[in-house]
Coordinates of C-alpha atoms in Angstrom, one line a residue:
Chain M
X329 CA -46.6 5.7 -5.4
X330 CA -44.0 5.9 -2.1
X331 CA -45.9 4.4 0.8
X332 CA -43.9 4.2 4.0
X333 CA -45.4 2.5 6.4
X334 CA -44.0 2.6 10.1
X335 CA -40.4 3.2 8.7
X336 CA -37.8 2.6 11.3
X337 CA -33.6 2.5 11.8
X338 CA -31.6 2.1 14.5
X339 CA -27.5 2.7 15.0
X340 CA -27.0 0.9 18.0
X341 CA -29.1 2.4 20.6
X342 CA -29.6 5.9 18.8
X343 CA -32.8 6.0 17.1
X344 CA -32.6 7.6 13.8
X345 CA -36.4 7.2 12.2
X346 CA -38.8 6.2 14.2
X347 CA -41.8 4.8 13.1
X348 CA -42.1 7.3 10.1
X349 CA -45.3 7.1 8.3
X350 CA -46.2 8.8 4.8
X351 CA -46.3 8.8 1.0
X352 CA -46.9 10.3 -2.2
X353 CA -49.0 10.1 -4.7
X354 CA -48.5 10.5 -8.7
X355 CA -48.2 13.9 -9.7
X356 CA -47.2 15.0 -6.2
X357 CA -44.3 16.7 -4.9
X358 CA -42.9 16.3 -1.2
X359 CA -40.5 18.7 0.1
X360 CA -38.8 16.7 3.2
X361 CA -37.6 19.2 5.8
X362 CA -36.0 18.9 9.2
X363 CA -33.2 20.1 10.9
X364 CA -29.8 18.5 10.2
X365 CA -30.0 14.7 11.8
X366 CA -33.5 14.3 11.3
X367 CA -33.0 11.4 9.5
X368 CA -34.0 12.7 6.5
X369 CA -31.1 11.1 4.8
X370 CA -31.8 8.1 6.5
X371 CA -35.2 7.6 5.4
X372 CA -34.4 8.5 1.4
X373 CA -31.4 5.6 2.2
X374 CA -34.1 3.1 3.2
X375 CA -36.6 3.8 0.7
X376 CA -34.3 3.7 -2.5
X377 CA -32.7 0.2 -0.6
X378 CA -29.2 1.2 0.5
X379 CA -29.7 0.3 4.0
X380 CA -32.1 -2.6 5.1
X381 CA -34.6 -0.7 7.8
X382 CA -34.7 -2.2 11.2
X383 CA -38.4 -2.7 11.2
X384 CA -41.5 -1.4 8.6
X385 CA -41.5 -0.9 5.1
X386 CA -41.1 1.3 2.3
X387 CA -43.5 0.8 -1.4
X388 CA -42.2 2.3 -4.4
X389 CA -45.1 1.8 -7.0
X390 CA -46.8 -1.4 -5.3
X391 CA -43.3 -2.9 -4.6
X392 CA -41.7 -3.6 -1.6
X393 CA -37.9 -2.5 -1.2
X394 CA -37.5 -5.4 1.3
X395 CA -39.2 -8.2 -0.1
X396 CA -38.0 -7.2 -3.8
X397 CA -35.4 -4.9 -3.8
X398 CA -34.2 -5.8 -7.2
X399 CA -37.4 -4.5 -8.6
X400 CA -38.5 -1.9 -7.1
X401 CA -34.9 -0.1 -7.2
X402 CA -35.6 0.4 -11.1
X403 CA -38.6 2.0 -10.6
X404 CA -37.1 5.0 -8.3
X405 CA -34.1 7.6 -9.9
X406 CA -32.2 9.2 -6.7
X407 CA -29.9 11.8 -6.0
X408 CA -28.0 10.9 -3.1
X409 CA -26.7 13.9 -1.1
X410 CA -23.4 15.4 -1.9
X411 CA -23.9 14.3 -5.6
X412 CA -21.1 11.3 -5.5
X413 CA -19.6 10.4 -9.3
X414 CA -17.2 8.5 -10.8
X415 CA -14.9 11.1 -11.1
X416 CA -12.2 9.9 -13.3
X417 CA -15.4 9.2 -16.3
X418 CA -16.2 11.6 -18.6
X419 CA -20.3 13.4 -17.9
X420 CA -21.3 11.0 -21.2
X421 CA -19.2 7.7 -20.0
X422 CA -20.9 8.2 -16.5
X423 CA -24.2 8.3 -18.1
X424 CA -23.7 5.6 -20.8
X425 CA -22.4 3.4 -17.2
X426 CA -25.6 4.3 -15.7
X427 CA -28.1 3.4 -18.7
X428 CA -26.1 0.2 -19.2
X429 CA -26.6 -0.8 -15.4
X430 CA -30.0 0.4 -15.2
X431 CA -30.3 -2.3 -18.3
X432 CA -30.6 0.1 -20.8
X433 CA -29.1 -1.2 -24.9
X434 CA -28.9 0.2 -28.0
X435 CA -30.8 2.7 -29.3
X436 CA -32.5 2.8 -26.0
X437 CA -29.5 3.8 -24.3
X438 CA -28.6 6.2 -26.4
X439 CA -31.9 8.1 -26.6
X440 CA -32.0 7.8 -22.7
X441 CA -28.6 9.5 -22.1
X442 CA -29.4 12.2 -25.0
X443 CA -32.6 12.8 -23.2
X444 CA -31.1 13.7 -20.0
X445 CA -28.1 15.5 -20.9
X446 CA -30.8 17.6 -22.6
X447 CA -33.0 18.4 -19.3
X448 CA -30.4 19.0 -17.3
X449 CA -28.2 21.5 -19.6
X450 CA -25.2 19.4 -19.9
X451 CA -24.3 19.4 -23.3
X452 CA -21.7 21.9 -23.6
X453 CA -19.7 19.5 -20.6
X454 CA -20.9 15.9 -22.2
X455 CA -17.1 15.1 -23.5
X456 CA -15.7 16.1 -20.7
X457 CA -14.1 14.5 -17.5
X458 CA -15.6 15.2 -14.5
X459 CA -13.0 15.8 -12.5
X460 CA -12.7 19.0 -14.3
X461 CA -16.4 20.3 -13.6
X462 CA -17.6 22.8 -11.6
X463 CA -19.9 21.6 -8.8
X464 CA -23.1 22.7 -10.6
X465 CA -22.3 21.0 -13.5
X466 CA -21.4 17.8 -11.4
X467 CA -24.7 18.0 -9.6
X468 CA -26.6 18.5 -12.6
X469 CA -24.7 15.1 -14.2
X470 CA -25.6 13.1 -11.0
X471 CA -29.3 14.5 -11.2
X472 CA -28.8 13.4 -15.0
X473 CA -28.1 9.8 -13.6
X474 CA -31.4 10.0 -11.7
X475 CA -33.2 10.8 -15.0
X476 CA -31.7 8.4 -17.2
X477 CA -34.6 5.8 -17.3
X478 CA -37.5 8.0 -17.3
X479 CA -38.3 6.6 -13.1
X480 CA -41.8 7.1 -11.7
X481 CA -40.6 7.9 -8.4
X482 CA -37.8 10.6 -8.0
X483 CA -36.0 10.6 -4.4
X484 CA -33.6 13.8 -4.3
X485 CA -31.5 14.4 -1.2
X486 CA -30.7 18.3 -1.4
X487 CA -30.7 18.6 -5.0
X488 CA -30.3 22.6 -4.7
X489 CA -27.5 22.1 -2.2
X490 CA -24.3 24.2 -2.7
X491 CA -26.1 25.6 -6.3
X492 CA -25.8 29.3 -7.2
X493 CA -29.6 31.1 -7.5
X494 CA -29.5 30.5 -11.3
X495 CA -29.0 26.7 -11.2
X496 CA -31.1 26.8 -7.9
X497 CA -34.3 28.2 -9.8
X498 CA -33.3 25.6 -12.5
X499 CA -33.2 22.6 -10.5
X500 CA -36.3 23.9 -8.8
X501 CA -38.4 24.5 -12.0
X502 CA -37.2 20.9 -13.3
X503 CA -38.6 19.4 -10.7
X504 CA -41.8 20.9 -10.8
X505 CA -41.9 19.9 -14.0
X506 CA -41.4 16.6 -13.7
X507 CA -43.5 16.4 -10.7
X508 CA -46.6 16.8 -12.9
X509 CA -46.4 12.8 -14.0
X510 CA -43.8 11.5 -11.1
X511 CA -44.3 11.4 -7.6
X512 CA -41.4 13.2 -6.2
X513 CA -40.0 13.4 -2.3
X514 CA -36.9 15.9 -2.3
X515 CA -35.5 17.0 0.9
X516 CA -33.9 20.4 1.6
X517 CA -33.1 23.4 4.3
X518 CA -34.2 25.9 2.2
X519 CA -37.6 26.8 3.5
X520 CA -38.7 29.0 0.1
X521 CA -38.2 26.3 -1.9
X522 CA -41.1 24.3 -0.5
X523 CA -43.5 27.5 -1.5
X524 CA -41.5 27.6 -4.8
X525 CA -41.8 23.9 -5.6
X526 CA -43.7 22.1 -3.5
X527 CA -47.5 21.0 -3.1
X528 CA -46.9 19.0 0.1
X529 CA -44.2 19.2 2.9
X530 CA -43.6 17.7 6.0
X531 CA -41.3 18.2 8.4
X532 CA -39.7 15.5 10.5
X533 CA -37.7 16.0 13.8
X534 CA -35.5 13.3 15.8
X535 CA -36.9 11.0 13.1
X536 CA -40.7 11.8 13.7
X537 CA -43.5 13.9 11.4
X538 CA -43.6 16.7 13.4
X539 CA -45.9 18.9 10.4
X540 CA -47.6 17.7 7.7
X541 CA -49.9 19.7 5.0
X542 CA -49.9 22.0 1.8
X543 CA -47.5 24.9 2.1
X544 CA -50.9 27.0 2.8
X545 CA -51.8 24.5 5.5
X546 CA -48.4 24.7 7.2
X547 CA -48.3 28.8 6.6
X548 CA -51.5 28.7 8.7
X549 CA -50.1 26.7 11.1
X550 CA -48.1 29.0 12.1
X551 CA -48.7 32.1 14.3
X552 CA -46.7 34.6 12.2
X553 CA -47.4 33.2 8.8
X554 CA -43.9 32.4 8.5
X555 CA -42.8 28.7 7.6
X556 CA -39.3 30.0 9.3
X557 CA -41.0 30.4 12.7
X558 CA -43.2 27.3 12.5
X559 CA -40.2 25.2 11.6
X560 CA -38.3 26.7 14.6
X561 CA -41.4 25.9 16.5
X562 CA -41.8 22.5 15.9
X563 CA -38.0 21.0 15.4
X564 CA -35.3 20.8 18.0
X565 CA -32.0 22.8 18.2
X566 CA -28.6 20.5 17.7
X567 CA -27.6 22.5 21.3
X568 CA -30.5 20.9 22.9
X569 CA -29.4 17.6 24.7
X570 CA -30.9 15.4 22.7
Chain N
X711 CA -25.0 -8.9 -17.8
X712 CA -24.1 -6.3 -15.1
X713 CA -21.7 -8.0 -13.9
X714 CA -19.7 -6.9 -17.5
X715 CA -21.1 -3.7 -17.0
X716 CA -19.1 -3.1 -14.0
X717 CA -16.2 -5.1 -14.9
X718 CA -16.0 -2.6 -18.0
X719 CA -16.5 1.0 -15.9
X720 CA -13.8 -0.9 -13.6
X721 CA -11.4 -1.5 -16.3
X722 CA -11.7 1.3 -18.2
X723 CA -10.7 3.1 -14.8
X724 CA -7.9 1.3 -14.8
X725 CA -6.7 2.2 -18.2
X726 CA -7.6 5.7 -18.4
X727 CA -5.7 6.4 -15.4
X728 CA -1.9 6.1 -14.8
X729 CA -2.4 3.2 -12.6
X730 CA -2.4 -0.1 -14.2
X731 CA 0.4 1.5 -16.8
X732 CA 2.7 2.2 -13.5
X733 CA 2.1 -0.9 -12.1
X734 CA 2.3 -3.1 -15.5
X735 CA 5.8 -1.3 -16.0
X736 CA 6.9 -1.8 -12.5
X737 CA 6.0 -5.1 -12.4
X738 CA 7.8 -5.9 -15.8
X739 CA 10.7 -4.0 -13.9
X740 CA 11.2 -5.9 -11.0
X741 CA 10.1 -9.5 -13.0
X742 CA 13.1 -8.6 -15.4
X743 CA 15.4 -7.2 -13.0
X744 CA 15.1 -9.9 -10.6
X745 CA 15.5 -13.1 -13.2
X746 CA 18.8 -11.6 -15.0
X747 CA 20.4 -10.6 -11.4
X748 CA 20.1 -12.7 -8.2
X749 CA 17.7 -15.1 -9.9
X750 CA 21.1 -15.5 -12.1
X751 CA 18.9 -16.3 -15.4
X752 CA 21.4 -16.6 -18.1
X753 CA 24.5 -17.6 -15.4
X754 CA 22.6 -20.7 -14.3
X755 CA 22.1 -22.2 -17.9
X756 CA 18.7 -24.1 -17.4
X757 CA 16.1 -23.6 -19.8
X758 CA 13.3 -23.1 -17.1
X759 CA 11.8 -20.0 -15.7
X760 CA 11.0 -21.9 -12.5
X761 CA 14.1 -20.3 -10.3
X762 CA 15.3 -17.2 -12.0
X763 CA 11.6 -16.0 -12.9
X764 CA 8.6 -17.3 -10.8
X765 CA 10.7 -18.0 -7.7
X766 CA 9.9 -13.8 -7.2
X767 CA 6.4 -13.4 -8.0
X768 CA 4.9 -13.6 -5.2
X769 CA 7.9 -11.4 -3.2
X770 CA 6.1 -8.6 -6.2
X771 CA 3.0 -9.4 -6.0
X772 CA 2.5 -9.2 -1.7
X773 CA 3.8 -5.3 -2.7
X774 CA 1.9 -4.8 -6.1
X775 CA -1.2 -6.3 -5.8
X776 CA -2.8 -4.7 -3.4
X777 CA -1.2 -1.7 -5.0
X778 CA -4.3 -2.6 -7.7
X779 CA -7.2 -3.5 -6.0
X780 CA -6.5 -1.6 -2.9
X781 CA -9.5 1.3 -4.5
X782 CA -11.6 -0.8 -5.1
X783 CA -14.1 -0.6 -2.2
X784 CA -12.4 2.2 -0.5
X785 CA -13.0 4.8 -3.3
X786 CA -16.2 3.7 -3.4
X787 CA -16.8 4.4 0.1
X788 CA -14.7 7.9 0.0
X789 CA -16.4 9.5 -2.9
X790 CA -19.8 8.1 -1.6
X791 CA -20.5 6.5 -4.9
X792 CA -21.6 3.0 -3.2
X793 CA -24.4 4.8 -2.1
X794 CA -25.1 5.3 -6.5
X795 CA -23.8 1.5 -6.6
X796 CA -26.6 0.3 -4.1
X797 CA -29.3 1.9 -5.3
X798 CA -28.8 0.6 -8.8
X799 CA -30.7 -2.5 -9.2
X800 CA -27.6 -4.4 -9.5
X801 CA -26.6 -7.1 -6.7
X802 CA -23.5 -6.2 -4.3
X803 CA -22.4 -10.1 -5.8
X804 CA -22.2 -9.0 -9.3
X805 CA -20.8 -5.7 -8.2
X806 CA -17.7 -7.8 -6.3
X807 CA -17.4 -10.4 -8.7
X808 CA -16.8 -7.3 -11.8
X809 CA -14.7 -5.5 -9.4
X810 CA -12.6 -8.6 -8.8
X811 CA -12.5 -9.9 -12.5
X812 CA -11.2 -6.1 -13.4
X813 CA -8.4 -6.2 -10.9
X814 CA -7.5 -9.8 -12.5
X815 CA -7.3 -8.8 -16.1
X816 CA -5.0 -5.8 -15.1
X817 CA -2.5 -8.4 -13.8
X818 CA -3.7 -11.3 -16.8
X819 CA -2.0 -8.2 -19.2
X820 CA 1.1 -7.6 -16.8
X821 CA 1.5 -11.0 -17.1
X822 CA 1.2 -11.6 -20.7
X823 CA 3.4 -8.6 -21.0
X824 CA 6.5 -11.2 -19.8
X825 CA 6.5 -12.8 -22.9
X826 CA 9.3 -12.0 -23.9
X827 CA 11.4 -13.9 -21.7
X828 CA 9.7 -17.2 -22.7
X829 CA 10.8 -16.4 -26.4
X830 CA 14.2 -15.6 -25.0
X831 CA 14.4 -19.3 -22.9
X832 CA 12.8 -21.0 -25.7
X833 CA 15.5 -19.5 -28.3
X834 CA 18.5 -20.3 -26.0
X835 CA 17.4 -24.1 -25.1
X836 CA 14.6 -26.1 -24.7
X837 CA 12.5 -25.5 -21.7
X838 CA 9.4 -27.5 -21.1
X839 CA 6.5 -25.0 -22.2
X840 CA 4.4 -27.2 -20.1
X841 CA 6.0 -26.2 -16.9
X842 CA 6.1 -22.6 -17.8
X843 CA 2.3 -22.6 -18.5
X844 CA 1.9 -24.1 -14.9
X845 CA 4.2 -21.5 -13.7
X846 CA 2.4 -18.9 -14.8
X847 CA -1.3 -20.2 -13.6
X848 CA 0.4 -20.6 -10.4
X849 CA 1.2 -17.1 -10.5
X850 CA -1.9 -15.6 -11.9
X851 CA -3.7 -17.5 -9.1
X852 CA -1.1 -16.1 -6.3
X853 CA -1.8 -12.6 -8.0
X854 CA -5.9 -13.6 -7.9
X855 CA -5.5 -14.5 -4.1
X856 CA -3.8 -11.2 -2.8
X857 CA -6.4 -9.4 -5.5
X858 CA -9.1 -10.9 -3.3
X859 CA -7.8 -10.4 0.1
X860 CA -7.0 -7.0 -0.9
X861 CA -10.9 -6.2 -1.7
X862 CA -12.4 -7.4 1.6
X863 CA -9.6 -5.5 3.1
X864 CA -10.6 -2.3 1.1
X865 CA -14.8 -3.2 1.9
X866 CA -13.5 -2.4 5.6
X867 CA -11.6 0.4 5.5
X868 CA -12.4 4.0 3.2
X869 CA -8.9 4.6 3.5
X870 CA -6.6 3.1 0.8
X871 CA -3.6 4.0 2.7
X872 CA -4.5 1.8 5.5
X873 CA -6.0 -0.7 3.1
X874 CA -2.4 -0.6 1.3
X875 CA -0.6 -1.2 4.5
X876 CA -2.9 -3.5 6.0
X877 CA -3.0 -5.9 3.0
X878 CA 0.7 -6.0 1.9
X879 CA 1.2 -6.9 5.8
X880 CA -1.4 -9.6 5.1
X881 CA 0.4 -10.7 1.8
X882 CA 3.3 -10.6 3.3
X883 CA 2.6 -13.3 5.8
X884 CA 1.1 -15.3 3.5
X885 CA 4.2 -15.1 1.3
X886 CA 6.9 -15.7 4.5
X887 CA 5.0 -18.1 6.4
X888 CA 5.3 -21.4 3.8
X889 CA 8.5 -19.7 2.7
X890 CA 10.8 -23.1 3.7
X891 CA 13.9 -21.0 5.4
X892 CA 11.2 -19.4 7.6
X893 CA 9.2 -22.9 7.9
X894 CA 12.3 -25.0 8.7
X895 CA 13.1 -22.3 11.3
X896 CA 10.2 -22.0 12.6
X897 CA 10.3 -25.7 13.3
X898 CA 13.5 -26.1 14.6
X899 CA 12.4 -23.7 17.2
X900 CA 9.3 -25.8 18.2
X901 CA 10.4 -28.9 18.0
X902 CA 11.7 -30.4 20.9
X903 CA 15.4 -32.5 20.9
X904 CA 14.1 -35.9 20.2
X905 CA 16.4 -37.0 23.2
X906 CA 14.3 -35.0 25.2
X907 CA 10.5 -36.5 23.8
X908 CA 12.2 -39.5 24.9
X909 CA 13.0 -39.4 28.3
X910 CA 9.9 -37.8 30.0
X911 CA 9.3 -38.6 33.2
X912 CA 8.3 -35.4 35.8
X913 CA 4.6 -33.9 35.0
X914 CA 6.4 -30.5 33.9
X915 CA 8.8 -32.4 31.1
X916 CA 5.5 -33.9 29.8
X917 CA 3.4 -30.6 30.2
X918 CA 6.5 -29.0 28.5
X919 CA 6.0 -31.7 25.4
X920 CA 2.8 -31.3 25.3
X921 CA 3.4 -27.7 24.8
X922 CA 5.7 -28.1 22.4
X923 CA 3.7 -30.2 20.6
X924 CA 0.8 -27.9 20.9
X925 CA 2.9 -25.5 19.3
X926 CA 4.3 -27.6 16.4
X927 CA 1.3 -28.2 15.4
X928 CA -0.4 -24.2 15.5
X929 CA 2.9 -23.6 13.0
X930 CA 2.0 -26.5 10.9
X931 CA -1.5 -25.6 10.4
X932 CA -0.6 -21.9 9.8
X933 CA 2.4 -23.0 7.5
X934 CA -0.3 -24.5 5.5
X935 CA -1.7 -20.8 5.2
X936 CA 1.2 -19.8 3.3
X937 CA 0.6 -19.3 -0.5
X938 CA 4.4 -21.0 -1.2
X939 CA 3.1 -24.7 -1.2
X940 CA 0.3 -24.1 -3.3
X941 CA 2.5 -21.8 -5.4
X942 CA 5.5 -23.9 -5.4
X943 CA 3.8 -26.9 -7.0
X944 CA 2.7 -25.3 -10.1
X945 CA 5.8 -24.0 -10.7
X946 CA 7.6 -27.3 -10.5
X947 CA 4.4 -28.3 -13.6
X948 CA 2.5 -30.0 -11.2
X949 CA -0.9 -29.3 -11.8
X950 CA -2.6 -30.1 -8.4
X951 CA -6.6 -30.6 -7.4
X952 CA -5.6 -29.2 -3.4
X953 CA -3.6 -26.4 -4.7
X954 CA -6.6 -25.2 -7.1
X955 CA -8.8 -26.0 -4.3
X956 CA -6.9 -23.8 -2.3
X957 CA -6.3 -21.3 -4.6
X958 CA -10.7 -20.9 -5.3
X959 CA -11.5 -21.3 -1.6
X960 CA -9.0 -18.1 -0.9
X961 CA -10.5 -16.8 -3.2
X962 CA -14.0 -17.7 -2.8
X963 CA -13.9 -17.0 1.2
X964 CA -12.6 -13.6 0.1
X965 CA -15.6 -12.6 -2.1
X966 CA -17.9 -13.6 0.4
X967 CA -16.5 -11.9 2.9
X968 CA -16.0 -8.6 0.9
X969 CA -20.0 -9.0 0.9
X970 CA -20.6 -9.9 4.7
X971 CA -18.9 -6.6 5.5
X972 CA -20.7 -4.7 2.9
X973 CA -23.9 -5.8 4.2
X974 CA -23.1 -5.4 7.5
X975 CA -22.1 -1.8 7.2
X976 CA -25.1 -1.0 5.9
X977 CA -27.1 -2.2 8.8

């Protein structure tokens, strides 16, 4: 359902994905990992169409985000990192924006926003402004926004990030969940979580696959049978010289 | 369709927030204050507005307007919400273009708000409503204009201090530099003594003229920059092609340019 095919982006001279190949299928989910820099960011930006790639391609369902971005952005629900909202909207005003951009009317709209102030537990916050949320609650609201139109392809960008271990084991059991009938690419540090939630992960470095495989796979990989050790093995520390 | 959708969100941030109430109020202020003292509205004994009123819109507008749309893109960029705004499957146009038409309606209702003092000039004599509906489209499109350059000053800049600054400077010039005092002095300084144009003989009295005349003519194209030709036209009831030509291309260019950078920030 996400086919990237020789994904690349350049900032001036600095290469920050190069040549990234890989994709998920339906019913899939693809924990991202990589040291800070990776360009893991980077990549979720190009497939979900915020920045134009220098050179390959990214298909969400069949579409491409370059030739046809309009279309293929409705197919995909992302949570960019850092969770950004309107802040002076109330949690349902957000939402209701959201549906109505996303083209959602009526009755539609209405069912859509109920349905995802529902899976993410935000009821007890919905008439609120969300300035005055705590950060959980505002994360859950932007994952709501992700939600909102039922997408076949989920792109989260540290969804867990800055969560305490209740909401953490939430967020994680959500998107296993959905995962069943989406195809979902989520990045994070947190190396459990790809045992907890995912059934592939790959981990890119400098903006290249360096591992690929089933959390078993990778476990094997490495020598200690500890995905810790194999991710130290295989990415590069920010006090290297790059 | 999403176009209104944004236009709405934008709006509805402007109203549920003190901002468009403080700058409605201040605007109404300074409008207010400004006809009944130096622009001597009730000492002068005209019926028009076109002296004591929309003589000092502009001088407001350079400060308030980009007071209003000066969030626009920079919030955007600070809270990182563009990044929610570009991955909806809604164009950066339509995005610009609701932004833009929000910022316009906030000043459309400070405007409307100044009704009063066409009931007032209306009950004390009999003004030509004609000219006063010219006036105000003339100020409405000085407001649009500074609205606009305001946004593709805020698409460069996450900072709406330095977009604040950096536009009412802009304004500013735009205001002073077809301003006549500042005009006629600016050409009395370039012009050369027509004595002088007269008797040229050496090559550095011509080079000089030429000079001069260079100049002139850099201060008469940039003159025609200035918002106060344009502006003063429509006040006077004359309702102009080239100024609303001028007006939409400001405005127009603007937009377009609010995209450009967008884009190219992105890549």
């Amino acid at each position: 359902m996400i086919e990237v095919e020789s994904l690349t982006k350049q900032f001036g001279t600095k290469t920050a994905v190069d040549h990234l190949t890989f994709s998920v299928k339906k019913g899939e989910v693809l924990g991202f990992l990589g040291p800070n820099g990776a360009g893991k960011s980077t990549t979720m930006r190009m497939i979900t169409g915020f920045f134009p790639p220098t050179s390959g391609d990214a298909k969400v369902c069949g579409i491409s985000i370059v030739d046809r971005p309009a279309e293929a952005k409705t197919k995909i629900g992302y949570l960019p990192e850092s969770a950004p909202l309107y802040r002076d909207m109330t949690v349902l005003g957000f939402l209701r924006f959201c549906a109505a951009i996303r083209g959602l009317t009526g009755s539609a709209k209405k069912s859509a926003v109920e349905r995802a102030i529902d899976l993410c537990s935000l009821a007890s916050v919905a008439s609120q402004s969300i300035d005055t949320l705590s950060k959980g609650y505002r994360h859950r609201t932007c994952l709501a926004q992700a939600l909102l139109h039922d997408p076949e392809v989920l792109i989260l960008d540290e969804p867990t990030d800055g969560l305490d271990p209740n909401q953490k084991h939430e967020v994680r059991q959500l998107i296993k969940r959905l995962g069943e009938t989406k195809a979902i690419l989520f990045s994070t540090h947190i190396l459990e979580e790809v045992e907890a939630a995912c059934t592939r992960a790959v981990i890119v470095d400098r903006g290249m696959i360096v591992a690929d495989g089933t959390p078993a796979q990778l476990l094997a990989q490495s020598a200690t049978g500890s995905l810790t050790d194999l991710f130290r093995a295989v990415t590069s520390r920010d006090t290297e010289t790059a | 369709m999403r176009t209104l959708t944004i236009y709405k969100r934008e709006l509805g941030s402007y109203f549920s927030q003190p901002t468009a109430y403080a700058i409605i109020v201040i605007f109404l202020l300074l409008s207010m204050g400004l006809a009944f003292t130096f622009g001597s509205f009730i000492k002068a004994g005209d019926a028009s507005l076109e002296w004591p009123f929309f003589f000092w819109h502009p001088w407001i507008f350079m400060l308030l307007a980009p007071a209003v749309a000066m969030k626009l893109w920079s919030d955007e960029q600070r809270n990182g919400t563009i990044e929610l705004l570009g991955t909806f499957p809604v164009s950066t146009r339509s995005a610009i273009i609701g932004k833009f038409l929000a910022a316009a309606t906030v000043w459309l209702v400070a405007l409307a708000c100044t009704f009063p003092i066409v009931v007032t000039v209306n009950y004390l004599g009999a003004p030509d409503n004609g000219v006063i509906l010219s006036g105000y489209i003339g100020s409405f499109l000085v407001c649009c204009s500074f609205v606009a350059v305001t946004m593709l000053v805020s698409a460069c800049t996450r900072d709406q201090v330095v977009c604040l600054i950096v536009s009412v400077f802009v304004c500013f010039l735009a205001v002073v530099i077809g301003y006549d005092p500042v005009a006629r002095a600016l050409d009395s300084f370039v012009t050369p003594p027509a004595a002088e144009a007269a008797a040229v003989t050496g090559l550095w009295a011509r080079l000089a003229l030429w000079w001069h005349q260079g100049v002139a003519q850099v201060v008469e194209v940039s003159t025609s920059f200035g918002v106060w030709n344009h502006f003063a036209s429509l006040n006077r009831g004359l309702l102009r092609l080239q100024d609303l030509v001028w007006f939409g291309s400001t405005i127009l260019v603007s937009l377009l340019g609010t995209s450009a950078i967008l884009s190219a920030k992105r890549s």
